[in-house]
């Protein structure tokens, strides 16, 4: 080590992390409950006042509250059914949203019909809010297609598997909205792991530079497969926004009211021409990353138990009961509806037909391609050769 | 109107026409605005069409292509510039995993009419990462179309067709031919975008090339003619799709084929042409299909590029070898 490099390191040490112990503290801060966390409903189901965000949910009716609860219950039921179907061999893979229902329903219900949503592959709750039939979400996991719905029917883009890519598509789309002079907004979903991707950083840059009407909704579910948030960042994620010149807010991601309020605020900012916002929904992935991994290998049971106490659905039920906004009849009826949804999903998956063999060659190009035509013809001849054998 | 102009100017005029005729066409890239691009291909466009149509972007290639995808989803037709061939790789992920596949993934519901312009190839004495020919890396990916004009007229018309295409098109511009002038008839009716063209008739052997190597092959054919050999020169114009019918027709006539490109020979477009033409024309061929191109080595420093790039003598040598069978 040269004298210069030693000298260069000293000021940094005194300015920041002084020792190993100091580093640990800094890292832990990203996972502890932050004083700046926006919360409107406590885990005990108590409504708490918030001067800044209360107005975005002030007019909410008991009927709408029950609606949010219903959305979360049905989304969880759908997710549980899909997980079971994977275990039964009906789906090749499933990415469960268990634990993230409030973040998705709260933000999803904040969107307007003309807004456009760019999801990852876990936004089953947002898809529900956008009116995408949940059975359509299962095609790619069953292996019958790579999409499954028309993105323009519900302004809900196809799931994106490459981590963070969709944040740039969202930004470009938002730039287009601004060019059109429309007052819609875009919301881009991604996770804490995606925050390390270059595309997410580039989308922050582009959206800030062009003042694009986009809301970046990061569901920090604490784990990127087996890697904790500490392996992605040394500062709380919402603080990243500051460096790009737009606001970042951390919201309790298990609080559907807070997620609704903060996302509404951010979308309204976007529509008013005030540019992008980063919302970090601080939540927890209760299950595995996908059905392929095993969380018991990388995280402690106590951690999950601590988060179970903050369950996003339970706290709304407590609030509904305590405020007499819902009776036993409502919960019983929802239970019946929930079972019916499970049955519908189960039957739909089992009835899903395999795609036509020639689908391989469909829509590779919009304007056609000579090689695809040639290979389709070869494939047809090959297939036909079996028919000859069978016919003989 | 027919007019003589440099290849770079022809692209500029073509972009101008596209911006003028379709309000959804956008130009995006680093330095494409006031500067007019490092090769001045977009010169004057921002002045005439404004900053919202001709967009100077942050210095982020993935961001350029990724946001162009979003703009295309919104109904725009972005034409993005990657400043140099070697800089496309930060955007490679967006091009390969997103741009190429979204139409198929959406079962045809989504169209991505995005043109990615890449000045490519060597011969201009540039520094590292400014002289590469990565077309084979893109041609391997279904969903992309890859074209490369060799002259001003094609540059003009192929750009029009690329912009009008509902598929993503990777438009490789032969940067060492940017200043070559040629006749451009802006009122002509162009041939199909992916059709190869015989630029010189011959009977003894076919030289197939595209982009910067077409001019070289014409020079080779002229030199060979002095030795009494009649070479046919094919300008392939499109790398994906490749016009195998035109190559086959020529090979059935000349019975010999040499493919010339700047990109490394190994796993290059010449390998694909050789394999398919061998399959199609096995009984017509008098010699194996030979390839002339770059070596399996990083593009060398400028003082060595004349050794690396196919030149007159290397192509003539391959012609001699093919004719010796």
XYZ file of C-alpha atoms in Angstrom:
717
model
C 0.000 0.000 0.000
C 1.377 3.396 -0.898
C 1.555 6.378 1.423
C -0.907 8.232 -0.806
C -3.560 5.555 -0.657
C -3.318 5.330 3.127
C -3.686 9.064 3.390
C -6.638 9.030 1.029
C -8.510 6.527 3.153
C -8.226 8.437 6.419
C -10.702 11.238 5.770
C -13.301 8.763 4.585
C -12.986 6.788 7.789
C -13.439 9.823 9.969
C -16.334 11.059 7.856
C -18.275 7.847 7.825
C -17.999 4.344 9.191
C -15.429 4.398 11.948
C -15.178 0.734 12.682
C -16.673 -2.642 11.852
C -19.234 -2.065 14.578
C -20.197 1.222 12.976
C -20.754 -0.486 9.624
C -23.054 -3.022 11.172
C -25.145 -0.284 12.705
C -25.382 1.552 9.392
C -26.450 -1.628 7.651
C -29.040 -2.497 10.288
C -30.672 0.870 9.876
C -31.999 -0.265 6.496
C -33.958 -3.084 8.057
C -35.157 -1.508 11.265
C -38.390 0.402 11.581
C -37.613 3.856 10.414
C -39.041 6.934 12.170
C -39.882 8.267 8.704
C -42.077 5.303 7.843
C -45.533 6.486 6.773
C -48.172 4.487 8.640
C -51.914 5.086 8.901
C -53.002 1.776 10.392
C -50.994 0.015 13.086
C -50.574 -3.765 13.237
C -53.154 -3.674 16.050
C -55.654 -2.125 13.669
C -55.579 1.363 15.132
C -55.933 4.325 12.815
C -53.129 6.846 13.370
C -53.132 10.448 12.214
C -50.749 11.677 9.575
C -50.810 15.374 8.733
C -49.372 14.927 5.263
C -51.118 11.851 3.889
C -54.457 11.604 5.723
C -56.158 13.742 3.122
C -55.553 11.116 0.422
C -57.748 8.622 2.268
C -59.998 11.068 4.100
C -63.031 10.385 1.928
C -62.756 6.629 2.035
C -66.101 4.971 2.782
C -66.678 1.823 4.866
C -67.694 0.122 1.635
C -64.335 1.027 0.043
C -62.506 -0.178 3.138
C -64.271 -3.515 2.926
C -63.329 -3.524 -0.764
C -59.639 -3.190 0.049
C -59.958 -5.994 2.581
C -61.765 -8.158 0.043
C -59.061 -7.484 -2.568
C -56.357 -8.594 -0.164
C -58.171 -11.712 0.994
C -58.973 -12.846 -2.528
C -55.462 -12.089 -3.750
C -54.023 -14.145 -0.906
C -56.448 -16.953 -1.692
C -55.469 -16.888 -5.354
C -51.793 -16.911 -4.420
C -52.267 -19.858 -2.057
C -54.101 -21.775 -4.764
C -51.301 -21.112 -7.260
C -48.701 -22.268 -4.719
C -50.684 -25.475 -4.190
C -51.035 -26.002 -7.916
C -47.273 -25.739 -8.260
C -46.827 -28.335 -5.520
C -49.269 -30.572 -7.355
C -47.211 -30.283 -10.525
C -49.764 -28.172 -12.393
C -47.474 -25.129 -12.558
C -43.749 -25.209 -13.283
C -43.033 -22.361 -10.922
C -44.825 -19.786 -8.802
C -43.664 -16.457 -7.378
C -45.808 -15.935 -4.296
C -46.838 -12.492 -3.079
C -47.725 -13.714 0.426
C -47.195 -10.817 2.825
C -47.159 -8.145 0.126
C -50.931 -7.842 -0.358
C -51.210 -4.387 1.203
C -48.386 -2.916 -0.854
C -49.938 -4.211 -4.056
C -53.618 -3.565 -3.359
C -52.933 -0.147 -1.820
C -50.821 1.039 -4.732
C -52.905 -0.753 -7.353
C -56.143 0.842 -6.137
C -54.442 4.232 -6.253
C -54.062 3.999 -10.036
C -56.558 5.470 -12.445
C -57.918 3.575 -15.447
C -55.789 5.575 -17.891
C -52.583 5.065 -15.889
C -50.171 2.402 -17.084
C -48.602 -0.270 -14.899
C -45.236 -1.949 -15.465
C -44.972 -4.973 -13.143
C -42.253 -7.472 -12.305
C -43.502 -11.073 -12.142
C -44.988 -10.933 -8.630
C -47.629 -8.217 -8.997
C -50.630 -10.533 -8.845
C -52.437 -8.122 -6.532
C -51.853 -5.165 -8.828
C -53.072 -7.253 -11.772
C -56.220 -7.957 -9.746
C -56.771 -4.232 -9.222
C -56.293 -3.618 -12.955
C -58.970 -6.160 -13.817
C -56.676 -8.769 -15.328
C -58.339 -12.147 -14.816
C -56.105 -13.991 -12.336
C -56.208 -17.171 -14.393
C -54.413 -15.271 -17.164
C -51.439 -14.792 -14.850
C -50.874 -18.524 -14.666
C -50.204 -19.273 -18.323
C -46.538 -18.376 -18.216
C -46.051 -20.326 -14.987
C -47.770 -23.355 -16.493
C -45.669 -22.973 -19.618
C -48.373 -22.451 -22.190
C -47.305 -18.906 -23.107
C -44.813 -16.179 -22.203
C -47.394 -13.550 -21.416
C -51.058 -14.336 -21.283
C -52.912 -11.056 -21.561
C -53.177 -8.039 -23.821
C -51.215 -5.302 -22.042
C -53.360 -2.599 -23.584
C -56.693 -4.038 -22.414
C -55.998 -3.127 -18.811
C -52.944 -0.871 -19.192
C -51.043 -3.597 -17.367
C -47.840 -4.606 -19.116
C -46.749 -8.240 -19.283
C -44.654 -9.568 -16.435
C -40.942 -8.853 -16.853
C -38.504 -11.465 -15.646
C -35.180 -9.734 -16.280
C -34.732 -7.754 -13.092
C -35.353 -4.015 -13.397
C -35.768 -3.853 -17.208
C -39.351 -2.654 -16.937
C -38.424 0.513 -15.034
C -36.926 1.879 -18.263
C -39.987 0.879 -20.275
C -42.128 2.667 -17.695
C -39.968 5.766 -17.952
C -40.136 5.775 -21.756
C -43.884 5.306 -21.645
C -44.159 8.190 -19.181
C -42.016 10.354 -21.471
C -44.552 9.555 -24.195
C -47.448 10.612 -21.959
C -45.694 13.919 -21.331
C -45.160 14.391 -25.087
C -48.823 13.673 -25.734
C -49.807 16.308 -23.183
C -51.930 13.700 -21.399
C -52.428 13.745 -17.642
C -52.051 10.007 -17.034
C -49.240 8.598 -14.973
C -47.147 5.440 -14.953
C -46.221 3.195 -12.066
C -43.223 0.871 -12.220
C -42.865 -1.988 -9.748
C -39.560 -3.507 -8.713
C -37.926 -5.032 -5.674
C -35.061 -4.276 -3.333
C -32.784 -6.546 -5.355
C -33.630 -4.675 -8.552
C -32.478 -1.455 -6.932
C -28.920 -2.671 -7.556
C -29.494 -2.973 -11.299
C -28.103 -0.408 -13.692
C -31.432 -0.159 -15.503
C -33.129 1.083 -12.342
C -30.437 3.732 -11.885
C -30.779 4.726 -15.538
C -34.543 4.947 -15.228
C -34.098 7.311 -12.266
C -31.757 9.446 -14.367
C -33.986 9.552 -17.438
C -37.184 10.186 -15.494
C -35.597 13.034 -13.556
C -33.969 14.626 -16.610
C -37.198 14.518 -18.645
C -39.487 15.111 -15.653
C -41.431 11.999 -16.618
C -44.742 11.279 -14.858
C -43.662 7.978 -13.321
C -43.921 6.545 -9.829
C -41.247 4.020 -8.909
C -42.837 1.610 -6.471
C -40.157 -0.468 -4.792
C -41.477 -3.312 -2.701
C -38.642 -3.840 -0.299
C -39.567 -7.337 0.833
C -36.165 -7.669 2.543
C -34.886 -10.548 0.448
C -33.621 -10.916 -3.129
C -33.815 -14.710 -3.210
C -31.301 -15.412 -0.430
C -29.637 -12.013 -0.274
C -30.817 -9.537 2.348
C -31.267 -5.842 1.606
C -27.885 -5.181 3.258
C -26.326 -6.857 0.245
C -27.996 -4.328 -2.045
C -27.570 -1.028 -0.259
C -25.890 0.763 2.623
C -28.556 3.462 2.828
C -32.333 3.146 3.105
C -33.626 2.673 -0.421
C -36.049 5.602 -0.464
C -33.097 7.934 0.141
C -31.694 7.007 -3.277
C -34.202 9.378 -4.883
C -32.532 12.417 -3.368
C -29.416 11.895 -5.438
C -31.491 11.997 -8.607
C -33.414 15.081 -7.602
C -36.858 13.746 -6.799
C -38.616 12.776 -3.579
C -38.425 9.376 -1.973
C -40.835 8.148 0.687
C -40.805 5.048 2.838
C -44.244 3.691 3.556
C -45.354 0.797 5.738
C -45.835 -1.773 3.012
C -48.099 -3.865 5.239
C -50.503 -0.978 5.669
C -52.969 -0.833 2.797
C -54.248 2.626 3.722
C -50.766 4.126 3.868
C -49.817 2.501 0.562
C -53.009 3.833 -1.016
C -52.433 7.350 0.327
C -48.760 7.646 -0.528
C -49.219 6.215 -4.031
C -52.148 8.556 -4.677
C -49.985 11.457 -3.629
C -47.144 10.333 -5.885
C -49.431 9.728 -8.880
C -51.029 13.140 -8.435
C -47.583 14.739 -8.362
C -46.772 12.965 -11.604
C -50.026 14.053 -13.241
C -49.450 17.649 -12.139
C -46.159 17.679 -14.021
C -43.986 17.505 -10.920
C -42.031 14.487 -12.116
C -41.067 11.146 -10.643
C -41.317 9.841 -7.093
C -39.743 6.831 -5.449
C -41.989 4.995 -3.016
C -40.324 2.331 -0.921
C -42.963 0.015 0.483
C -41.289 -1.551 3.482
C -42.701 -5.057 3.632
C -41.818 -8.719 3.876
C -41.958 -11.708 1.613
C -43.521 -14.330 3.870
C -42.824 -17.216 1.569
C -40.020 -18.212 -0.745
C -38.757 -16.055 -3.619
C -40.304 -18.645 -5.880
C -41.349 -22.222 -5.278
C -37.799 -23.194 -6.305
C -36.022 -21.870 -3.237
C -36.029 -22.709 0.447
C -36.043 -19.734 2.822
C -35.210 -21.920 5.824
C -31.679 -22.153 4.433
C -31.015 -18.426 4.609
C -33.262 -16.760 7.167
C -34.338 -17.304 10.739
C -37.832 -18.418 11.760
C -37.969 -15.605 14.314
C -37.765 -13.054 11.543
C -40.835 -14.422 9.797
C -42.673 -14.677 13.100
C -41.961 -11.016 13.838
C -43.404 -10.037 10.483
C -46.434 -12.304 10.911
C -47.425 -10.025 13.774
C -47.565 -7.207 11.230
C -49.801 -9.105 8.820
C -51.366 -6.737 6.279
C -54.771 -8.426 6.212
C -55.243 -9.028 9.915
C -54.792 -5.388 10.822
C -57.561 -4.285 8.433
C -59.877 -6.932 9.846
C -59.185 -5.663 13.360
C -59.888 -2.120 12.225
C -63.105 -3.110 10.422
C -64.338 -4.999 13.473
C -63.389 -2.347 15.989
C -65.053 0.397 13.949
C -68.139 -1.743 13.228
C -67.581 -1.358 9.489
C -68.018 -5.068 8.867
C -70.078 -7.798 10.473
C -69.791 -11.570 10.622
C -71.965 -11.869 7.561
C -69.434 -9.950 5.477
C -66.542 -12.161 6.564
C -68.549 -15.355 6.025
C -69.627 -14.243 2.576
C -66.043 -13.380 1.675
C -64.923 -16.804 2.823
C -67.410 -18.393 0.437
C -66.279 -16.101 -2.376
C -62.680 -16.961 -1.587
C -63.327 -20.686 -1.852
C -65.143 -20.173 -5.129
C -62.167 -18.250 -6.520
C -59.828 -21.051 -5.490
C -62.024 -23.571 -7.238
C -62.270 -21.457 -10.373
C -58.488 -21.032 -10.549
C -57.881 -24.741 -9.952
C -60.286 -25.751 -12.688
C -59.027 -23.112 -15.111
C -55.411 -24.243 -14.762
C -56.249 -27.883 -15.261
C -58.356 -27.038 -18.296
C -55.672 -24.835 -19.836
C -54.890 -26.316 -23.237
C -51.354 -26.820 -24.438
C -50.523 -24.347 -27.186
C -50.707 -25.345 -30.816
C -47.330 -26.679 -32.006
C -47.085 -23.981 -34.623
C -47.245 -21.290 -31.932
C -43.439 -21.534 -31.875
C -43.398 -19.622 -35.150
C -46.204 -17.186 -34.418
C -45.513 -13.504 -33.805
C -41.742 -13.824 -33.907
C -41.909 -10.838 -36.238
C -44.714 -8.391 -36.957
C -43.775 -8.114 -40.643
C -42.677 -11.738 -41.154
C -39.209 -13.159 -41.743
C -38.047 -15.505 -44.497
C -36.138 -17.799 -42.135
C -39.121 -18.218 -39.821
C -41.282 -19.088 -42.834
C -38.713 -21.626 -44.026
C -38.365 -23.273 -40.632
C -42.135 -23.354 -40.141
C -42.455 -25.220 -43.435
C -39.725 -27.679 -42.383
C -41.465 -28.214 -39.073
C -44.775 -28.804 -40.844
C -43.172 -31.399 -43.119
C -41.602 -33.113 -40.134
C -44.918 -33.186 -38.273
C -46.665 -34.470 -41.381
C -44.188 -37.348 -41.620
C -45.668 -38.755 -38.394
C -49.167 -38.527 -39.830
C -48.007 -40.661 -42.773
C -46.691 -43.302 -40.406
C -49.895 -43.282 -38.392
C -51.968 -43.468 -41.550
C -49.961 -46.371 -42.972
C -35.400 14.126 -57.251
C -32.067 12.494 -57.970
C -29.171 14.110 -56.184
C -25.593 13.148 -55.441
C -24.888 12.994 -51.724
C -22.674 11.316 -49.157
C -24.007 8.230 -47.369
C -24.168 10.102 -44.026
C -26.108 12.918 -45.680
C -28.477 10.396 -47.241
C -29.329 9.039 -43.782
C -29.743 12.594 -42.535
C -32.154 13.361 -45.384
C -34.014 10.128 -44.745
C -34.417 10.906 -41.039
C -35.579 14.406 -41.967
C -38.207 12.966 -44.276
C -39.383 10.548 -41.568
C -39.618 13.305 -38.943
C -41.475 15.460 -41.417
C -43.998 12.872 -42.528
C -44.797 11.167 -39.219
C -45.146 13.111 -35.954
C -44.609 9.880 -34.026
C -41.024 9.493 -35.265
C -38.425 10.521 -32.690
C -34.628 10.665 -32.842
C -32.818 9.805 -29.606
C -29.225 9.386 -28.586
C -26.113 10.896 -27.119
C -25.086 14.157 -28.824
C -27.666 13.825 -31.607
C -29.052 17.317 -30.972
C -26.919 20.457 -31.196
C -23.810 18.579 -32.264
C -25.704 16.518 -34.825
C -24.025 13.316 -33.690
C -20.304 12.605 -33.677
C -20.573 11.788 -37.406
C -23.084 14.651 -38.003
C -25.647 12.157 -39.264
C -28.390 14.025 -37.356
C -26.998 17.454 -38.198
C -29.601 20.217 -38.162
C -32.510 17.967 -37.209
C -32.950 19.305 -33.694
C -32.824 22.859 -34.994
C -35.695 22.137 -37.364
C -37.778 19.680 -35.353
C -37.115 20.770 -31.781
C -35.819 19.141 -28.651
C -38.892 17.018 -28.092
C -38.484 15.255 -31.461
C -34.680 15.085 -31.582
C -33.694 14.177 -28.066
C -30.273 14.446 -26.503
C -30.202 11.641 -23.941
C -28.195 10.962 -20.811
C -25.073 8.929 -21.412
C -26.671 5.551 -20.842
C -27.139 3.077 -23.668
C -29.459 0.703 -21.833
C -31.522 3.731 -20.885
C -31.706 4.879 -24.496
C -33.021 1.552 -25.769
C -35.154 0.834 -22.681
C -36.957 4.177 -22.814
C -37.347 3.811 -26.592
C -39.219 0.572 -25.885
C -41.523 2.463 -23.520
C -42.061 5.215 -26.085
C -42.863 2.603 -28.728
C -45.402 1.050 -26.353
C -46.993 4.492 -26.166
C -47.250 4.652 -29.973
C -44.030 6.422 -30.932
C -41.478 5.247 -33.516
C -38.094 5.986 -31.972
C -34.898 5.922 -34.008
C -32.070 5.676 -31.505
C -28.391 6.181 -32.126
C -25.696 4.148 -30.426
C -22.634 6.290 -30.849
C -20.273 3.481 -31.850
C -20.450 -0.283 -32.366
C -18.517 -1.222 -29.226
C -20.847 0.840 -27.041
C -23.955 -1.128 -27.863
C -23.229 -3.766 -25.259
C -24.615 -1.895 -22.241
C -27.868 -1.887 -24.264
C -27.506 -5.475 -25.436
C -29.692 -6.801 -22.630
C -32.566 -4.448 -23.476
C -32.235 -5.268 -27.184
C -32.048 -9.034 -26.764
C -34.301 -9.759 -23.792
C -36.894 -7.021 -24.285
C -36.921 -5.376 -27.716
C -36.609 -8.656 -29.614
C -39.175 -10.618 -27.637
C -42.039 -8.381 -26.591
C -44.035 -8.850 -29.802
C -43.970 -12.631 -29.418
C -44.574 -12.533 -25.662
C -47.683 -10.421 -26.183
C -48.930 -12.853 -28.857
C -48.736 -10.031 -31.356
C -50.613 -7.425 -29.329
C -47.563 -5.218 -28.839
C -45.464 -3.853 -31.689
C -42.060 -2.293 -31.187
C -41.144 -0.214 -34.232
C -37.743 0.843 -32.899
C -34.715 1.429 -35.117
C -31.317 1.117 -33.465
C -28.700 2.895 -35.573
C -25.143 1.688 -35.052
C -22.186 3.177 -36.930
C -19.991 0.084 -37.293
C -16.806 -1.361 -38.672
C -13.200 -0.280 -38.964
C -10.877 1.419 -41.369
C -10.982 4.881 -39.851
C -8.018 4.621 -37.470
C -10.127 4.802 -34.331
C -9.320 3.747 -30.775
C -10.528 0.575 -29.066
C -14.286 -0.229 -29.179
C -14.841 2.114 -32.151
C -14.334 -0.326 -35.061
C -16.211 -3.516 -34.367
C -18.730 -5.467 -36.421
C -21.084 -7.195 -33.969
C -23.878 -8.003 -36.450
C -23.687 -11.776 -35.927
C -24.394 -11.321 -32.214
C -27.706 -9.710 -33.139
C -28.544 -11.962 -36.079
C -28.589 -14.935 -33.704
C -31.562 -13.400 -31.884
C -35.039 -14.058 -33.246
C -37.225 -10.982 -33.285
C -34.591 -8.602 -34.604
C -34.011 -7.566 -38.184
C -30.513 -6.556 -39.173
C -29.649 -4.523 -42.218
C -26.615 -2.664 -43.518
C -26.583 -0.394 -46.552
C -23.487 -0.094 -48.714
C -24.280 3.099 -50.623
C -26.096 6.408 -50.298
C -29.240 5.384 -52.141
C -29.728 2.264 -50.041
C -28.921 4.229 -46.893
C -31.725 6.639 -47.731
C -34.341 4.091 -48.682
C -33.470 1.343 -46.237
C -33.774 3.860 -43.398
C -37.253 4.807 -44.627
C -38.217 1.143 -44.683
C -36.636 0.411 -41.306
C -38.605 3.220 -39.678
C -41.829 2.050 -41.306
C -41.275 -1.533 -40.180
C -43.302 -2.684 -37.186
C -40.356 -4.858 -36.133
C -37.244 -3.674 -34.336
C -34.467 -3.095 -36.862
C -30.774 -2.919 -36.055
C -29.411 -0.560 -38.686
C -25.671 -0.997 -39.091
C -24.144 2.019 -40.811
C -20.765 1.449 -42.481
C -18.933 4.347 -40.901
C -15.958 4.221 -43.247
C -18.363 4.763 -46.164
C -20.142 7.732 -44.540
C -18.328 10.160 -46.830
C -18.753 8.168 -50.072
C -21.055 9.977 -52.454
C -23.714 8.376 -54.577
C -26.853 9.187 -56.500
C -30.037 9.233 -54.395
C -33.417 9.411 -56.078
C -35.781 10.482 -53.319
C -38.802 9.775 -55.493
C -37.864 6.275 -56.548
C -39.880 3.242 -55.506
C -37.422 1.144 -53.480
C -37.111 -2.621 -53.703
C -37.848 -4.853 -50.716
C -35.713 -4.100 -47.635
C -34.305 -7.603 -47.352
C -33.583 -8.328 -51.007
C -29.976 -8.785 -52.080
C -28.819 -7.084 -55.249
C -26.359 -8.075 -57.943
C -24.062 -5.080 -58.210
C -21.800 -6.646 -60.824
C -22.589 -9.575 -63.115
C -20.047 -12.358 -63.471
C -19.743 -16.025 -64.377
C -16.702 -17.524 -62.591
C -17.340 -16.907 -58.884
C -19.710 -15.010 -56.578
C -18.478 -12.520 -53.997
C -21.126 -11.906 -51.338
C -20.800 -8.954 -48.968
C -22.748 -6.214 -47.240
C -22.104 -2.762 -45.818
C -18.496 -1.591 -46.001
C -17.227 -4.691 -47.839
C -19.376 -4.245 -50.956
C -17.143 -1.510 -52.334
C -14.076 -3.636 -51.644
C -15.627 -6.580 -53.485
C -16.350 -4.360 -56.469
C -12.672 -3.372 -56.480
C -11.691 -7.031 -56.215
C -13.934 -7.902 -59.162
C -12.384 -5.090 -61.220
C -8.870 -6.299 -60.385
C -9.786 -9.913 -61.156
C -11.271 -8.831 -64.490
C -7.834 -7.612 -65.520
C -6.644 -11.181 -65.007
C -9.482 -12.444 -67.172
C -11.758 -13.593 -64.372
C -15.425 -12.760 -64.267
C -16.661 -12.255 -60.702
C -20.231 -11.589 -59.701
C -20.699 -9.258 -56.730
C -23.748 -9.549 -54.508
C -24.710 -6.824 -52.056
C -26.666 -8.767 -49.444
C -28.040 -5.538 -47.830
C -29.740 -7.519 -45.064
C -28.143 -9.891 -42.568
C -31.442 -10.986 -41.010
C -33.323 -12.156 -42.912
C -30.645 -13.224 -45.354
C -31.703 -13.463 -48.979
C -30.549 -17.047 -49.600
C -32.592 -17.283 -52.808
C -30.478 -14.588 -54.459
C -27.244 -16.159 -53.224
C -28.378 -19.556 -54.450
C -29.321 -18.193 -57.882
C -25.903 -16.603 -58.229
C -24.026 -19.679 -57.008
C -25.931 -21.959 -59.356
C -24.613 -19.743 -62.132
C -20.991 -19.232 -60.968
C -20.542 -22.446 -58.914
C -18.177 -20.757 -56.491
C -18.784 -18.494 -53.497
C -16.567 -16.322 -51.334
C -18.224 -14.427 -48.480
C -16.528 -11.270 -47.249
C -17.236 -9.379 -44.012
C -15.243 -7.418 -41.463
C -16.534 -9.347 -38.469
C -14.555 -12.331 -37.183
C -15.028 -15.353 -39.426
C -15.629 -17.755 -36.531
C -19.405 -18.127 -35.984
C -19.928 -15.136 -38.255
C -22.566 -14.503 -40.907
C -20.242 -16.097 -43.475
C -20.448 -19.375 -41.571
C -24.233 -19.337 -41.803
C -24.131 -18.510 -45.506
C -21.555 -21.260 -46.174
C -23.577 -23.860 -44.320
C -26.885 -23.058 -45.972
C -25.490 -22.627 -49.452
C -23.682 -25.957 -49.101
C -27.033 -27.506 -48.214
C -28.881 -25.811 -51.043
C -26.263 -25.996 -53.784
C -24.160 -29.067 -52.937
C -24.211 -30.450 -56.470
C -23.604 -27.071 -58.068
C -20.527 -26.158 -56.078
C -17.095 -26.669 -57.623
C -15.322 -25.512 -54.468
C -16.082 -25.158 -50.780
C -17.595 -21.821 -49.776
C -14.716 -19.706 -48.513
C -14.851 -16.856 -46.046
C -12.727 -13.755 -45.657
C -13.118 -11.679 -42.520
C -11.628 -10.666 -39.196
C -9.587 -12.973 -36.995
C -10.586 -14.515 -33.668
C -8.835 -11.724 -31.837
C -9.905 -8.429 -30.312
C -10.115 -5.696 -32.908
C -6.485 -4.547 -33.084
C -5.014 -1.102 -32.532
C -5.346 1.201 -35.525
C -1.798 0.619 -36.801
C -2.656 -3.050 -37.294
C -6.160 -2.804 -38.681
C -5.042 -3.050 -42.302
C -3.714 -6.509 -41.453
C -6.903 -7.492 -39.650
C -9.475 -6.190 -42.116
C -10.144 -7.986 -45.386
C -8.327 -6.082 -48.139
C -7.954 -6.484 -51.884
C -5.164 -9.049 -51.696
C -6.744 -11.231 -49.051
C -9.991 -11.445 -51.002
C -8.133 -12.085 -54.277
C -6.213 -14.845 -52.525
C -9.488 -16.494 -51.496
C -10.760 -16.103 -55.078
C -7.616 -17.867 -56.334
C -8.058 -20.683 -53.836
C -11.704 -21.184 -54.794
C -10.881 -21.196 -58.490
C -8.029 -23.693 -57.963
C -10.416 -26.521 -57.002
